[in-house]
PDB file of C-alpha atoms in Angstrom:
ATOM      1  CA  UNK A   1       4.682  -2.062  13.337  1.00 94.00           C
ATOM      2  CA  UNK A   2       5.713   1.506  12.060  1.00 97.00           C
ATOM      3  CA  UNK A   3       4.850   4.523  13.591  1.00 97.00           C
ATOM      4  CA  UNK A   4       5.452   7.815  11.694  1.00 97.00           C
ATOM      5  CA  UNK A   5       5.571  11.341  12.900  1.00 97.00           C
ATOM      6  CA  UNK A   6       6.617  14.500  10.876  1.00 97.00           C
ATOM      7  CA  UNK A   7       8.427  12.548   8.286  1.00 97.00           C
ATOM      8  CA  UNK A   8      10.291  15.038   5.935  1.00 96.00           C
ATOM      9  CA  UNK A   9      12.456  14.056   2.981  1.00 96.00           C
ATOM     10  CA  UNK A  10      14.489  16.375   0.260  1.00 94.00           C
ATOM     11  CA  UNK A  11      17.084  14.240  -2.506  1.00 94.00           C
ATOM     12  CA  UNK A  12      20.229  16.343  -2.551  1.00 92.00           C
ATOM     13  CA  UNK A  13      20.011  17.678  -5.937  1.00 89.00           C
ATOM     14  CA  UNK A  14      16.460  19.542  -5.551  1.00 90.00           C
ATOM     15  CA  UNK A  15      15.396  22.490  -4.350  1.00 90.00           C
ATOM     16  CA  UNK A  16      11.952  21.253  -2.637  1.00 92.00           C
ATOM     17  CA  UNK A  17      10.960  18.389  -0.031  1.00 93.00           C
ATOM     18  CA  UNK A  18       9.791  15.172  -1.397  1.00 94.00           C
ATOM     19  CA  UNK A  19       8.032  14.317   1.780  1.00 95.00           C
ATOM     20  CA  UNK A  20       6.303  16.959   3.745  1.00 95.00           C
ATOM     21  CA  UNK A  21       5.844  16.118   7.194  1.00 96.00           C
ATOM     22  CA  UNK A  22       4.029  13.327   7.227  1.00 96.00           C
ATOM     23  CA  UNK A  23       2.564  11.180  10.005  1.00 97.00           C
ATOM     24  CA  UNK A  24       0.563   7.549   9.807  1.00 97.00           C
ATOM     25  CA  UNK A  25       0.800   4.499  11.660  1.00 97.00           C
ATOM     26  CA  UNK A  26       0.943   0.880  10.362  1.00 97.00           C
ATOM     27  CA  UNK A  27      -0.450  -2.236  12.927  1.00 96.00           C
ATOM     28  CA  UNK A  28       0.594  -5.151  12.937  1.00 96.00           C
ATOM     29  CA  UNK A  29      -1.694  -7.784  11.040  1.00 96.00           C
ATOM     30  CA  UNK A  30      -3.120  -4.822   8.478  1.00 97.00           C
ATOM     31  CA  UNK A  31      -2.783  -4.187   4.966  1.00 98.00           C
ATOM     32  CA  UNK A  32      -1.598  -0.890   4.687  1.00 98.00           C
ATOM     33  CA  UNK A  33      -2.656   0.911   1.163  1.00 96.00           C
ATOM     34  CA  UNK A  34       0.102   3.960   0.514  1.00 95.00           C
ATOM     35  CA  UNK A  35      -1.844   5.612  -2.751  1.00 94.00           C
ATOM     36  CA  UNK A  36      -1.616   8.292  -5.157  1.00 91.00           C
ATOM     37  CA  UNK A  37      -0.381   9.608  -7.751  1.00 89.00           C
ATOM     38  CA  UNK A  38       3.144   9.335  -9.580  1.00 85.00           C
ATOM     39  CA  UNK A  39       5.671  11.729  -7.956  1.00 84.00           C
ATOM     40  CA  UNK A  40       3.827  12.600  -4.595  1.00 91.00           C
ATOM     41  CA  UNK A  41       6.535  10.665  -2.665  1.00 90.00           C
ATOM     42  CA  UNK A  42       5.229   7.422  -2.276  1.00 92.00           C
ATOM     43  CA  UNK A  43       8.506   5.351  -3.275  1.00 90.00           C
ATOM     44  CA  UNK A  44      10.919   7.563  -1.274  1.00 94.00           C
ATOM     45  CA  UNK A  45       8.403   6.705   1.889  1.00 95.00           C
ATOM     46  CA  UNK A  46       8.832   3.285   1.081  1.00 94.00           C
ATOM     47  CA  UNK A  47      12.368   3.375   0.059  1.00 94.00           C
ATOM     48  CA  UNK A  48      12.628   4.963   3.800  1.00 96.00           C
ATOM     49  CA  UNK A  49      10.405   2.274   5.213  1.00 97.00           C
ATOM     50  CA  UNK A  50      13.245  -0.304   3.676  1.00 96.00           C
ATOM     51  CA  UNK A  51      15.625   1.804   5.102  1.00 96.00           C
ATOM     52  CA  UNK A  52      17.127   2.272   1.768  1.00 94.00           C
ATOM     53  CA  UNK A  53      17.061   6.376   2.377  1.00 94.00           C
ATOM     54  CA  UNK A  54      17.788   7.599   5.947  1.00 91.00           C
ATOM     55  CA  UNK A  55      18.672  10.765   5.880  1.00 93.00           C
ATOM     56  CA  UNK A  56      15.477  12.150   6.540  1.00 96.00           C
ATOM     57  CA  UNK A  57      13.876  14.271   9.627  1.00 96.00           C
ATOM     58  CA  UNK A  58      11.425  13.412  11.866  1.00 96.00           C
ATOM     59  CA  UNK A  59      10.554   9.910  13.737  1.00 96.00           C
ATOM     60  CA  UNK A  60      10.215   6.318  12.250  1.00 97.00           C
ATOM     61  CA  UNK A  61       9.596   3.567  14.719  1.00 97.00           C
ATOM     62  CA  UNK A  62       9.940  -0.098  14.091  1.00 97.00           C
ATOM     63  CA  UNK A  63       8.215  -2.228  16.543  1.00 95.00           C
ATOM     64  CA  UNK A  64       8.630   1.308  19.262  1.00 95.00           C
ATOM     65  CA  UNK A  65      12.684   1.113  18.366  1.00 96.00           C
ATOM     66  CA  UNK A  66      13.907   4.029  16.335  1.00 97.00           C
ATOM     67  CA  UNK A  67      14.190   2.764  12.352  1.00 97.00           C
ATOM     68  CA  UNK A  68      17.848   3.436  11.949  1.00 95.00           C
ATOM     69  CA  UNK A  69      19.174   1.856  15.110  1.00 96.00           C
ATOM     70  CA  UNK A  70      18.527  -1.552  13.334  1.00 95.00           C
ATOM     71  CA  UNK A  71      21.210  -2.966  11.645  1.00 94.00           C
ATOM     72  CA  UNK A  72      20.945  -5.930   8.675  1.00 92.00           C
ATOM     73  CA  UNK A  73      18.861  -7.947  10.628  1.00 94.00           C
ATOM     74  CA  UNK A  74      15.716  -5.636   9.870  1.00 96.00           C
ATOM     75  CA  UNK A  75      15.920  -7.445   6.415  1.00 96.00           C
ATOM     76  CA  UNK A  76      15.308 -10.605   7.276  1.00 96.00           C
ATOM     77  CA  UNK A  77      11.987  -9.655   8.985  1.00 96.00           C
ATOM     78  CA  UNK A  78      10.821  -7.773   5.469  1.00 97.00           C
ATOM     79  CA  UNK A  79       9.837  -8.678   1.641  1.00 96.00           C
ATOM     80  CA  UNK A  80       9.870  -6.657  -0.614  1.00 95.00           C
ATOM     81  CA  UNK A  81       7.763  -6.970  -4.171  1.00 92.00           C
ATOM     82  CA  UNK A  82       9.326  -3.870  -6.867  1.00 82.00           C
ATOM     83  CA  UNK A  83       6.931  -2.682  -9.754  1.00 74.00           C
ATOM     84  CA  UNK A  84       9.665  -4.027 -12.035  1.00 75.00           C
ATOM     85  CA  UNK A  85      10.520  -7.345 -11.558  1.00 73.00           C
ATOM     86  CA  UNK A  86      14.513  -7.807 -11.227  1.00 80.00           C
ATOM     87  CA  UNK A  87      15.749 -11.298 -11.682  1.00 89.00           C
ATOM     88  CA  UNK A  88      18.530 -13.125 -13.857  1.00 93.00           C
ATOM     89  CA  UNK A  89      17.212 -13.758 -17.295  1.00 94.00           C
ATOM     90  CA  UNK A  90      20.187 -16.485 -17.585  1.00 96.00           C
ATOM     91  CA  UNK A  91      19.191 -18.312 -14.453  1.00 96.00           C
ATOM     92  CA  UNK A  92      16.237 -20.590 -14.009  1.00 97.00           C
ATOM     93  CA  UNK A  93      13.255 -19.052 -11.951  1.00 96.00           C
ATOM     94  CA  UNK A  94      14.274 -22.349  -9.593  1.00 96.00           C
ATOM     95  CA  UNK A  95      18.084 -21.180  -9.732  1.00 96.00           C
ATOM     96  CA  UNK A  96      16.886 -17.313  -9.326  1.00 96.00           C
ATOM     97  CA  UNK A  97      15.026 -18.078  -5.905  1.00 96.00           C
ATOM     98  CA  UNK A  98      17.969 -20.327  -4.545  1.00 95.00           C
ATOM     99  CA  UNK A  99      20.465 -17.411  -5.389  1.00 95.00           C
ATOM    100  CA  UNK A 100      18.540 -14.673  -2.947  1.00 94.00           C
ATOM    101  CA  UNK A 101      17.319 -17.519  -0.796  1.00 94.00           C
ATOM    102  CA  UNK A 102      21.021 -17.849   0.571  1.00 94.00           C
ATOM    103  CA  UNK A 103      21.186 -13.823   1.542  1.00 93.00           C
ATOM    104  CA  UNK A 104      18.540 -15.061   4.612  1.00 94.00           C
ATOM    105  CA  UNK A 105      18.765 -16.800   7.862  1.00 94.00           C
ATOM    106  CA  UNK A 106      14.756 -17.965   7.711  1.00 93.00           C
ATOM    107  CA  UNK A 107      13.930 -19.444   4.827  1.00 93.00           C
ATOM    108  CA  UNK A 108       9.550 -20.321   2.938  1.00 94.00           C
ATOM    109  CA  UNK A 109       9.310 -23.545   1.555  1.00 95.00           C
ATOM    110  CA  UNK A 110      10.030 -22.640  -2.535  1.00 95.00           C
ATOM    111  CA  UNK A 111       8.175 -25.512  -3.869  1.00 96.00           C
ATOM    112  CA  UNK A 112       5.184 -25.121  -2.245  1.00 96.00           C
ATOM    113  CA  UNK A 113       5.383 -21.140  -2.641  1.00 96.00           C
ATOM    114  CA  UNK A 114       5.279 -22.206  -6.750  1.00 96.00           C
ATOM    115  CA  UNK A 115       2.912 -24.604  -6.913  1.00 96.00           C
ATOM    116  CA  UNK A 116       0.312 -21.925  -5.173  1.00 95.00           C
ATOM    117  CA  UNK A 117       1.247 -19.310  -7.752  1.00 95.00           C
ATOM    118  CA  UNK A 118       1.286 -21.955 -10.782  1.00 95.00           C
ATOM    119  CA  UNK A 119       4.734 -22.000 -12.078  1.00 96.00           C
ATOM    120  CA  UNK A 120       6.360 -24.959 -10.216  1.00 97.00           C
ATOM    121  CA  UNK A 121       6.416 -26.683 -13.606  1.00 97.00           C
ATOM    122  CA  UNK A 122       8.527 -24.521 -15.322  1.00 96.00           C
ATOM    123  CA  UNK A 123      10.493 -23.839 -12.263  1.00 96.00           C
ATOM    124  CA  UNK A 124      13.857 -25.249 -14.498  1.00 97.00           C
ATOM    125  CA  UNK A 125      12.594 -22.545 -17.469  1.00 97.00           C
ATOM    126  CA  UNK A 126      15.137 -20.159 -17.988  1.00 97.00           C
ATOM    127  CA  UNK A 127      13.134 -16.892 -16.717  1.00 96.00           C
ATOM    128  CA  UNK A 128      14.335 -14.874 -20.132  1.00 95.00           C
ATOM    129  CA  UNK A 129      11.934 -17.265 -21.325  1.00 95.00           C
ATOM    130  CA  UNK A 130       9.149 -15.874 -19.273  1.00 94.00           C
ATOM    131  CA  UNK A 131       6.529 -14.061 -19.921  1.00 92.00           C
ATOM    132  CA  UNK A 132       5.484 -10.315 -17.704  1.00 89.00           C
ATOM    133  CA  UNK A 133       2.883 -12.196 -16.223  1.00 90.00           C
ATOM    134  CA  UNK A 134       5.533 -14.860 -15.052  1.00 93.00           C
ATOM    135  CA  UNK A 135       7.498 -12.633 -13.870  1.00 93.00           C
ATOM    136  CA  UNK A 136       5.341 -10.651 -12.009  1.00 91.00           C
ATOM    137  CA  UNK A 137       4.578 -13.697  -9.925  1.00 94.00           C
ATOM    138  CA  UNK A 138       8.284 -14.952  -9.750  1.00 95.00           C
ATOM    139  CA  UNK A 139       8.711 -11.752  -7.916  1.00 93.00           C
ATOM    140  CA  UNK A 140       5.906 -12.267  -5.914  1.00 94.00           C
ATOM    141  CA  UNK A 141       7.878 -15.923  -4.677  1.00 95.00           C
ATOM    142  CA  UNK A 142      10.776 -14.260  -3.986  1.00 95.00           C
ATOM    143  CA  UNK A 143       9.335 -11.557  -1.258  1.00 96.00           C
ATOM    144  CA  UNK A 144       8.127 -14.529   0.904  1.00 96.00           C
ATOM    145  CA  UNK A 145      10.901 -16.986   0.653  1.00 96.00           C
ATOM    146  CA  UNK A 146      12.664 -15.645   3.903  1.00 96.00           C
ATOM    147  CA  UNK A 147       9.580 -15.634   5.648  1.00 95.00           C
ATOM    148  CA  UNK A 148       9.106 -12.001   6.102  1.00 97.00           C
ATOM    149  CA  UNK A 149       6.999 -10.140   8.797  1.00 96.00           C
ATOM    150  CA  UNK A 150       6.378  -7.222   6.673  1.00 97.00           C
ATOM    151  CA  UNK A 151       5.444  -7.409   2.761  1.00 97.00           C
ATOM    152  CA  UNK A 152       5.977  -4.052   1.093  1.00 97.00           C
ATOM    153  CA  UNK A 153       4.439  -4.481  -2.270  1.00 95.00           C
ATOM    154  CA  UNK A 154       4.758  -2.462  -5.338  1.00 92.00           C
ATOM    155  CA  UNK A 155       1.854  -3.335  -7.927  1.00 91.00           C
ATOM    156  CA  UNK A 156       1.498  -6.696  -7.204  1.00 92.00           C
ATOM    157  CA  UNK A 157      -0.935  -7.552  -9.360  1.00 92.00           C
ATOM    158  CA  UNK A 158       0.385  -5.396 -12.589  1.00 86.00           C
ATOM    159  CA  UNK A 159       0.139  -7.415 -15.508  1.00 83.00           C
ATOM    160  CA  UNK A 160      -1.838 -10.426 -14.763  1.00 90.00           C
ATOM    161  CA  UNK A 161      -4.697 -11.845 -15.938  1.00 92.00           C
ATOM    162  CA  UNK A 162      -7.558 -12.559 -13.846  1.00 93.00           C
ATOM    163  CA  UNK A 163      -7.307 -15.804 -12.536  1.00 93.00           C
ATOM    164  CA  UNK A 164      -3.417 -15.129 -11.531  1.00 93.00           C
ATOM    165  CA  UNK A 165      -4.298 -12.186  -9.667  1.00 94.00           C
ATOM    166  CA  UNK A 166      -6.762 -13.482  -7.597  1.00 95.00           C
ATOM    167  CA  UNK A 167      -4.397 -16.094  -6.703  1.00 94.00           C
ATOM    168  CA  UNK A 168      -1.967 -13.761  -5.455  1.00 95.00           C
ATOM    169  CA  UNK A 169      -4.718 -11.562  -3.619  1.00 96.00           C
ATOM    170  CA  UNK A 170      -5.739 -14.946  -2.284  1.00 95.00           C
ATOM    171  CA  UNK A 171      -2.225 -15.108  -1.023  1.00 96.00           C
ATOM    172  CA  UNK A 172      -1.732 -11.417   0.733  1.00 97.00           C
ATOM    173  CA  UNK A 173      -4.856 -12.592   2.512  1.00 96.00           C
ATOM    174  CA  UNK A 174      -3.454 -15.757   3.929  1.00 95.00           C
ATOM    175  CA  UNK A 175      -0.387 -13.920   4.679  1.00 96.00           C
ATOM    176  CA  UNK A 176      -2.285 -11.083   6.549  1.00 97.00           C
ATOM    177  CA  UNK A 177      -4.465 -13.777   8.519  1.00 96.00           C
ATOM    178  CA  UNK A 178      -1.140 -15.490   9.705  1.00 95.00           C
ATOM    179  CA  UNK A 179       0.014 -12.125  11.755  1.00 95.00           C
ATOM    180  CA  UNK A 180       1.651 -10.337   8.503  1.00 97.00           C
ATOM    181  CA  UNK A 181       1.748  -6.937   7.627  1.00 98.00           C
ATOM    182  CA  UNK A 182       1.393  -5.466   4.689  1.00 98.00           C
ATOM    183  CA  UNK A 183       2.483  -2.104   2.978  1.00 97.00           C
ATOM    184  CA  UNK A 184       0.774  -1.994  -0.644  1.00 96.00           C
ATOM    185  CA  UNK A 185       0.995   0.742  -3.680  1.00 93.00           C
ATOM    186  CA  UNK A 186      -0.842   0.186  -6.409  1.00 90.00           C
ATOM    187  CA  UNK A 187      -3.283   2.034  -8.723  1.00 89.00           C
ATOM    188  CA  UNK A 188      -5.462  -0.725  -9.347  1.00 90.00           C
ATOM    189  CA  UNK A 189      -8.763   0.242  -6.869  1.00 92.00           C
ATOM    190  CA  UNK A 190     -10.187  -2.359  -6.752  1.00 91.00           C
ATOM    191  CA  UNK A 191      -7.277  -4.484  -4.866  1.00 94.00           C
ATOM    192  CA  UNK A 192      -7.254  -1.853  -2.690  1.00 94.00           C
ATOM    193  CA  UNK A 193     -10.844  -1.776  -1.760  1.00 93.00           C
ATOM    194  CA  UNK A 194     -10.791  -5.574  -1.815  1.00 95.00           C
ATOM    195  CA  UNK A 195      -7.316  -6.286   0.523  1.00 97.00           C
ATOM    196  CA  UNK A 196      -6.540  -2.813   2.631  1.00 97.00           C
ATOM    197  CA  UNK A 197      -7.691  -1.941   5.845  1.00 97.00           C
ATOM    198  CA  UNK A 198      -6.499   1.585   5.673  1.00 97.00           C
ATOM    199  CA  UNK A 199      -5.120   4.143   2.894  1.00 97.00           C
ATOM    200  CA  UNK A 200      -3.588   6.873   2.856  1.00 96.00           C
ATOM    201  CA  UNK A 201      -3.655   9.202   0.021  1.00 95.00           C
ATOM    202  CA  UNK A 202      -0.624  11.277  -0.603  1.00 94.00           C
ATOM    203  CA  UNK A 203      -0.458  14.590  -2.796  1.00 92.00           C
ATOM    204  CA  UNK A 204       2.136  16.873  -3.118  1.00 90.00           C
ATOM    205  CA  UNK A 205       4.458  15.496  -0.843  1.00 92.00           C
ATOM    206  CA  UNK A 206       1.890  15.126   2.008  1.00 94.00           C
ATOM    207  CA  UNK A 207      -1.058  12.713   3.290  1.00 95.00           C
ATOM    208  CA  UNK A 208      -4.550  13.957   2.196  1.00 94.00           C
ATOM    209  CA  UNK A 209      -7.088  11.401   4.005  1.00 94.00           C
ATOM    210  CA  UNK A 210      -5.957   8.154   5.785  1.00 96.00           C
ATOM    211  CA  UNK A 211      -8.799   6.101   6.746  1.00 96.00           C
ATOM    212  CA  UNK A 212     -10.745   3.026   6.345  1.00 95.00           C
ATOM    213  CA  UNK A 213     -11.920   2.594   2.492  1.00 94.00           C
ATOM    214  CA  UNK A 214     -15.603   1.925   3.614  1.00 92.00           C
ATOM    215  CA  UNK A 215     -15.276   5.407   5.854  1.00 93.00           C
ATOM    216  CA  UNK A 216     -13.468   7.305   2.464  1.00 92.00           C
ATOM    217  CA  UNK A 217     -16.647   6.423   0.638  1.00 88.00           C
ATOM    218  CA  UNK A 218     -19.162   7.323   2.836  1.00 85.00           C
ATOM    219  CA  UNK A 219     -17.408  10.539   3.457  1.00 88.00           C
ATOM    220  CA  UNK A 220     -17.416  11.331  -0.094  1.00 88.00           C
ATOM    221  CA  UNK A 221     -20.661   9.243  -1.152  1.00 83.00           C
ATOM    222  CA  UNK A 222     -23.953  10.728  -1.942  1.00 82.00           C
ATOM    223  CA  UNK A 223     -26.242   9.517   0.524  1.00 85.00           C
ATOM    224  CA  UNK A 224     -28.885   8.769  -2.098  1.00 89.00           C
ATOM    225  CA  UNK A 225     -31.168   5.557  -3.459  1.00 92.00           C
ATOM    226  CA  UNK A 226     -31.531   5.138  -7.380  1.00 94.00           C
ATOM    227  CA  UNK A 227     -34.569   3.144  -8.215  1.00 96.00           C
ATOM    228  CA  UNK A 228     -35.889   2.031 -11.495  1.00 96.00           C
ATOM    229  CA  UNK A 229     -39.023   0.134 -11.733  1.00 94.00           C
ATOM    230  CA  UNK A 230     -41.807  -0.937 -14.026  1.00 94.00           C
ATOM    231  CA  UNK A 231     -45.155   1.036 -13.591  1.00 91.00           C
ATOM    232  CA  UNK A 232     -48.108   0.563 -16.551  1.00 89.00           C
ATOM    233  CA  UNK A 233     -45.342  -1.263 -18.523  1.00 90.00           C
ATOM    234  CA  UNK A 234     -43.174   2.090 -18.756  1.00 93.00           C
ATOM    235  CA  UNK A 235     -39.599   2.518 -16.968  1.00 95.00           C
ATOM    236  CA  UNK A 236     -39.755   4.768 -14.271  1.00 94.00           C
ATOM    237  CA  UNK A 237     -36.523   6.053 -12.375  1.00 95.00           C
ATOM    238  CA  UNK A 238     -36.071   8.154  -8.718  1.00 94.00           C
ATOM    239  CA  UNK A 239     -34.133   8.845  -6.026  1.00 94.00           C
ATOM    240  CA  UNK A 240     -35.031   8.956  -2.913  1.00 93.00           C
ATOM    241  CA  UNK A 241     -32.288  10.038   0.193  1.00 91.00           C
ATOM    242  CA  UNK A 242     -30.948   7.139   2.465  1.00 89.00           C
ATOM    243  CA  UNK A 243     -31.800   9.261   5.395  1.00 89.00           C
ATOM    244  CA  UNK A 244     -35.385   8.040   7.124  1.00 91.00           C
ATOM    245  CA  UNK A 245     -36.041   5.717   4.122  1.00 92.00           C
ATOM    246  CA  UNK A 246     -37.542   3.396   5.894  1.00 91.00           C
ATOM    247  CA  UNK A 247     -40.280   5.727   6.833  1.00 93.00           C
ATOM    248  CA  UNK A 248     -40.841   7.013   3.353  1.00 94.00           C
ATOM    249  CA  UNK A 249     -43.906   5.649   2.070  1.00 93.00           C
ATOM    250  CA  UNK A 250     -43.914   6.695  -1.292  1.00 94.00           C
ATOM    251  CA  UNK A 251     -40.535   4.561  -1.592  1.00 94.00           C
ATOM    252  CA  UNK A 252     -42.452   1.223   0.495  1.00 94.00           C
ATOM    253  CA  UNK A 253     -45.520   1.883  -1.901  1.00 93.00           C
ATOM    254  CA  UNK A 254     -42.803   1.634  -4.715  1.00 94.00           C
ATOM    255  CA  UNK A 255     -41.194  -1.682  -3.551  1.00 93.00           C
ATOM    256  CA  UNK A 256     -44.744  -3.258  -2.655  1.00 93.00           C
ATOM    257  CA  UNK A 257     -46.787  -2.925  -5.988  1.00 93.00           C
ATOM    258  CA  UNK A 258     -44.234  -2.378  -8.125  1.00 93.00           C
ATOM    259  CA  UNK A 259     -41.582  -4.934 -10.351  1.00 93.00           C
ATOM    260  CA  UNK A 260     -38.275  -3.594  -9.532  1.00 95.00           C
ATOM    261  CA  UNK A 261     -35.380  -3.331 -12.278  1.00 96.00           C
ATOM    262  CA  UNK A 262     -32.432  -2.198 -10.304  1.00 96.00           C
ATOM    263  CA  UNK A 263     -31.842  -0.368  -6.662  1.00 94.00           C
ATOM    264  CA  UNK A 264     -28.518   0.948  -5.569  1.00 89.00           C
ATOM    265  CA  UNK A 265     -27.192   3.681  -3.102  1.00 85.00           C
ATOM    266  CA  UNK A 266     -25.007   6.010  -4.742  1.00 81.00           C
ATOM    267  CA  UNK A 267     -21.656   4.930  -3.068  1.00 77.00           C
ATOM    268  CA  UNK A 268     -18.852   6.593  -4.748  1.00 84.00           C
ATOM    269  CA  UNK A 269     -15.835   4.643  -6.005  1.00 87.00           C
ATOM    270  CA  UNK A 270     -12.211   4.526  -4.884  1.00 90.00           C
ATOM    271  CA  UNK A 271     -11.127   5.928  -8.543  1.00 90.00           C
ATOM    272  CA  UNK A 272     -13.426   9.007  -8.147  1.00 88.00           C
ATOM    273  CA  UNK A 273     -12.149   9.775  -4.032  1.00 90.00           C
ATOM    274  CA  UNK A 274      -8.388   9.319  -5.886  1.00 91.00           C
ATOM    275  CA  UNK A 275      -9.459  11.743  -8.749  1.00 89.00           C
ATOM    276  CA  UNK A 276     -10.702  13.903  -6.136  1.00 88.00           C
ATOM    277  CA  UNK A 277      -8.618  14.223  -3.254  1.00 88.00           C
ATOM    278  CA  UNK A 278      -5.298  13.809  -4.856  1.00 85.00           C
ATOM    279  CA  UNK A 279      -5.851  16.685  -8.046  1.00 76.00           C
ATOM    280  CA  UNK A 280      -5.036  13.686 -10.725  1.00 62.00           C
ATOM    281  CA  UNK A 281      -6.990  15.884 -13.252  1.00 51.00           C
ATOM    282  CA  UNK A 282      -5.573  18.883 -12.707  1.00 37.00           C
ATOM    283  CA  UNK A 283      -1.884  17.384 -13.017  1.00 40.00           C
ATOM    284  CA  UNK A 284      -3.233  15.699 -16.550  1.00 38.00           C
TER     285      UNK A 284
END
């Protein structure tokens, strides 16, 4: 859906580039993660994406056409979810989605799209009324109603409780297994290591790994067993390396004769690769 190459970005008013020459592709049909932390140049790569910035160097291809040779029609084939939810406190969340609803030729069914995220019955609520969680998944409605292509989503799942955010997740699921794309920012790992298919991590202006999250953590995973087992009614604890473990047999002798408490591989976390690749503790 996108290809990138040697993207470079500087706002008028500063001295240095915002984007740095970057390069990533996006398929069609993948959920795209676009992480790090804030200031690295994440919105102003989306806000190009959206073609809300364009003048900027390098390539951006839309379906193999050059980005800024499309004209309005590129927005009906995009949805787009902010961080901050922007709607009209005055208006009914019913009277909200009707209002941007008429700036598109294609058009969701609006009903069904808030019944699935649980606020069809206070559709006629005025959406002053509602609360961030609401809001967050009014917003959600409103960058499918035109029946987008691509979803670029901004913390999606900010500000909801548990059962509402699996919903949505639920949702940029289904809408990835239709054909959808999907570019997502968030700091919430675990969505990320749940929906994406790739992520890139961005520092300074630049990508610092793009790959597969299961790849990212085996890259920067210990390749080590934890054990913890009951021996003469005492708590014992080891480690034993992944590599050849099914030859070791100390570690057989171990699971055979012995009650076991808790086995894991030491897999590192999506937090600790984003502490680690993108300097977050060094900025703190």
């Amino acid at each position: 859906m996108f290809i990138v190459e040697d993207l470079t970005f500087k706002y008028p008013k500063n001295k240095e580039n915002t984007i740095k020459g970057i390069t990533f592709e996006i398929r069609k049909g993948e959920i795209f993660g676009l992480l790090g932390p804030s200031g690295v140049g994440k919105s102003t790569t989306q806000k190009i994406l959206t073609k809300l910035l364009d003048n900027y160097q390098g390539k951006v291809l839309y379906n193999n056409k050059d980005l800024k040779s499309y004209g309005k029609e590129f927005y009906e084939e995009i949805g787009v979810g902010f961080e901050m939810p922007v709607h009209f406190s005055k208006l009914t969340a019913y009277e909200n989605l009707n209002f941007f609803k008429m700036l598109y030729k294609s058009h969701s069914d609006i009903d069904m799209l808030l019944k699935m995220v649980g606020l069809y019955e206070d559709k006629d609520k005025k959406v002053g009324e509602f609360s961030k969680g609401m809001k967050a998944r009014l917003n959600f409605v409103r960058a499918l109603i035109n029946n987008p292509k691509i979803l670029f989503l901004d913390e999606p799942t900010n500000g909801l409780d548990p059962k509402n955010a699996r919903i949505v997740k639920d949702m940029i699921k289904d809408f990835k297994n239709s054909g959808g794309t999907v570019i997502l920012t968030t700091h919430l790992m675990n969505d990320v290591d749940e929906l994406c298919d790739k992520v890139a991590f961005m520092a300074d202006g630049k990508i610092a790994e793009i790959d597969t999250p299961k790849n990212l953590k085996l890259k920067y995973g210990q390749r080590k067993l934890d054990i913890e087992y009951i021996q003469s009614n005492e708590l014992i604890k080891r480690v034993f390396s992944l590599d050849n473990l099914g030859k070791n047999e100390e570690f057989i002798n171990i699971i055979k004769h012995n009650e076991i408490v808790t086995i894991h591989s030491r897999e590192t976390t999506l937090d600790d690769i984003f502490i680690k690749i993108t300097g977050v503790e060094k900025n703190e």
